[in-house]
């Protein structure tokens, strides 16, 4: 999360609705019109979040700007917040392990090309599914893709619903998937650019799970 103070008037903002309220005031979700930055606004505190709607915000923006296409609404507004952050019954609070959950959601979406939750009709369905439903689980073979057992275990470890059993980052760094990745280098920028170039040459503007 990037914390930054901006100097602008209320006319520069578009109110997208209330996020929540409590003893310390009301928080609204807003967009800075000129920069298209999403913000959580509380009183005179301006909290700018580069990644609020989705952990893949920058990636999607890069992809679709290069393809000169508008980002599909179907991949916007995805919730990656951990259950303990929105469950009123868990009054003990949360720590860095809530970010581990968000990492797991992001990795699963990148790996499969699909958001791991079904489509919701309202924010209440979102909250109920995350708090009351089973956590997403990655399978070794999903949507025609095969994943190593190390990667599957890593993602599913991040998505342990009970935060007391979910590891913190220092423990995750000892995971076999991370250790293997440390020993093997991959030029991700070249890979993404190569895929985009091939798509552009073929006149395509969307990804499919059959892409190499």
C-alpha positions as a printed Julia matrix, in Angstrom:
212×3 Matrix{Float64}:
   0.0     0.0     0.0
   1.34    3.43   -0.96
   0.58    6.25    1.48
   0.72    9.7    -0.1
  -0.87   13.13    0.45
  -2.27   14.94   -2.58
  -3.11   18.62   -2.97
  -6.42   18.86   -4.82
 -10.04   19.84   -4.34
 -13.16   17.7    -4.04
 -14.01   18.54   -7.66
 -11.05   16.39   -8.73
 -12.63   13.3    -7.15
 -15.45   10.99   -8.18
 -17.22    9.29   -5.28
 -17.79    5.57   -5.97
 -19.66    4.92   -2.74
 -19.17    4.25    0.93
 -16.77    1.48    1.96
 -17.63    1.46    5.64
 -18.18    3.47    8.8
 -17.48    3.17   12.48
 -16.48    5.0    15.63
 -13.65    6.77   13.82
 -15.67    8.08   10.89
 -16.78    7.14    7.39
 -14.56    5.85    4.57
 -15.5     6.36    0.92
 -14.0     4.85   -2.21
 -13.1     7.56   -4.73
 -11.25    8.02   -8.01
  -8.9    10.9    -8.77
 -10.22   11.93  -12.21
  -6.95   13.05  -13.79
  -4.72   10.18  -12.67
  -7.45    7.52  -12.44
  -6.05    6.57   -9.02
  -8.41    4.7    -6.67
  -8.47    6.04   -3.11
  -9.98    5.25    0.25
 -10.96    8.62    1.7
 -11.53    9.24    5.42
 -12.02   12.77    6.68
  -8.91   14.78    5.84
  -6.78   11.64    5.37
  -6.16   10.63    1.77
  -4.97    7.06    1.46
  -3.93    6.32   -2.11
  -3.89    2.66   -3.01
  -2.19    1.74   -6.27
  -3.71   -1.73   -5.94
  -7.18   -1.66   -4.41
  -9.6    -3.3    -6.82
  -7.24   -6.09   -7.8
  -3.74   -7.23   -7.12
  -3.24   -7.48  -10.88
  -4.12   -3.83  -11.54
  -0.77   -2.79  -12.98
  -0.42   -5.98  -15.0
  -3.85   -5.6   -16.59
  -3.22   -1.94  -17.3
   0.08   -2.71  -19.05
  -1.41   -5.54  -21.1
  -4.51   -3.76  -22.3
  -2.79   -0.42  -22.92
  -0.3    -2.18  -25.2
  -3.15   -3.95  -26.99
  -5.06   -0.65  -27.11
  -8.08   -2.29  -25.53
 -10.28   -1.29  -22.59
  -9.85   -3.51  -19.53
 -12.9    -5.83  -19.4
 -15.21   -5.09  -16.48
 -15.29   -8.82  -15.71
 -11.77   -8.67  -14.26
 -12.28   -5.48  -12.25
 -13.5    -5.18   -8.68
 -12.21   -8.54   -7.51
 -11.89   -8.93   -3.76
  -8.65  -10.38   -2.4
  -9.18   -9.43    1.24
  -8.57  -12.18    3.78
 -11.56  -13.58    5.74
 -10.28  -12.33    9.1
 -10.26   -8.74    7.85
 -13.99   -8.69    7.11
 -15.39  -11.19    9.62
 -16.98   -9.26   12.53
 -16.66  -12.35   14.75
 -12.87  -12.17   14.61
 -12.37   -9.2    16.89
  -8.73  -10.06   17.59
  -7.63   -8.25   14.44
  -5.2    -9.31   11.74
  -1.54   -9.15   10.8
   0.74   -9.72    7.8
  -0.86  -13.12    7.24
  -3.83  -11.35    5.67
  -1.44  -10.23    2.92
  -0.32  -13.84    2.52
  -3.94  -14.7     1.72
  -4.07  -11.95   -0.91
  -0.86  -13.32   -2.41
  -2.47  -16.75   -2.72
  -5.55  -15.32   -4.46
  -3.34  -13.39   -6.88
  -1.12  -16.38   -7.69
  -4.15  -18.57   -8.31
  -5.67  -16.02  -10.69
  -2.41  -15.6   -12.58
  -1.92  -19.37  -12.84
  -5.41  -20.27  -14.02
  -6.43  -17.09  -15.81
  -9.61  -16.96  -13.74
 -10.61  -15.36  -10.45
 -10.95  -18.25   -7.94
 -14.41  -17.25   -6.71
 -17.68  -17.54   -8.66
 -19.37  -14.43  -10.0
 -21.15  -12.39   -7.34
 -24.35  -10.4    -7.72
 -23.75   -8.12   -4.75
 -21.14   -7.11   -2.21
 -23.03   -9.11    0.41
 -22.54  -12.29   -1.61
 -18.84  -11.45   -1.81
 -18.51  -11.05    1.94
 -20.54  -14.17    2.71
 -18.53  -16.35    0.32
 -15.17  -15.16    1.66
 -16.16  -15.38    5.34
 -18.45  -18.43    5.36
 -17.43  -20.39    2.26
 -14.57  -22.79    1.74
 -11.25  -21.24    0.7
 -10.19  -21.54   -2.96
  -7.94  -24.53   -3.67
  -5.56  -24.99   -6.59
  -5.37  -28.43   -8.22
  -2.3   -29.89   -9.99
  -4.33  -29.96  -13.22
  -6.77  -27.13  -13.79
  -8.27  -25.61  -16.95
  -5.89  -27.65  -19.08
  -2.83  -26.43  -17.19
  -0.43  -28.53  -15.13
   1.29  -27.16  -12.05
   4.11  -28.55   -9.94
   3.19  -29.95   -6.55
   5.5   -27.36   -4.96
   3.54  -24.51   -6.54
   0.16  -26.07   -5.71
   1.19  -26.55   -2.1
   2.56  -23.01   -1.89
  -0.66  -21.43   -3.19
  -2.9   -23.57   -1.0
  -0.72  -22.83    2.01
  -1.28  -19.11    1.4
  -5.02  -19.79    1.28
  -5.38  -21.55    4.63
  -8.56  -20.0     5.99
  -7.58  -20.15    9.67
  -5.09  -17.31    9.9
  -3.51  -18.83   13.01
  -2.42  -21.77   10.84
  -1.44  -19.62    7.85
   2.32  -18.92    7.77
   3.91  -15.5     7.74
   6.33  -14.4     5.03
   9.45  -15.49    6.88
   8.1   -19.04    7.0
   7.01  -18.94    3.35
  10.56  -18.06    2.33
  11.57  -21.54    3.48
   9.0   -23.22    1.22
  10.43  -25.56   -1.48
   8.71  -23.53   -4.22
  10.55  -20.36   -3.16
  13.87  -22.13   -2.74
  13.55  -23.67   -6.21
  12.7   -20.27   -7.69
  15.74  -18.73   -6.02
  17.96  -21.24   -7.79
  16.38  -20.78  -11.24
  16.08  -17.47  -13.07
  13.37  -16.65  -15.62
  13.12  -13.52  -17.76
   9.44  -12.78  -17.12
   9.53   -9.44  -18.96
  10.81  -11.13  -22.11
   8.19  -13.87  -21.81
   5.28  -11.42  -21.48
   6.59   -9.2   -24.29
   7.01  -12.22  -26.55
   3.42  -13.35  -25.94
   2.09   -9.84  -26.58
   4.08   -9.51  -29.79
   2.76  -12.82  -31.08
  -0.81  -11.85  -30.18
  -0.42   -8.5   -31.9
   1.02  -10.11  -35.04
  -1.93  -12.5   -35.17
  -4.44   -9.69  -34.75
  -5.63  -10.98  -31.38
  -6.61   -8.8   -28.45
  -7.45  -11.32  -25.71
  -5.74  -14.13  -23.8
  -6.99  -17.71  -23.71
  -5.89  -20.58  -21.51
  -4.54  -22.35  -24.6
  -1.81  -19.77  -25.16
   1.7   -21.27  -24.83
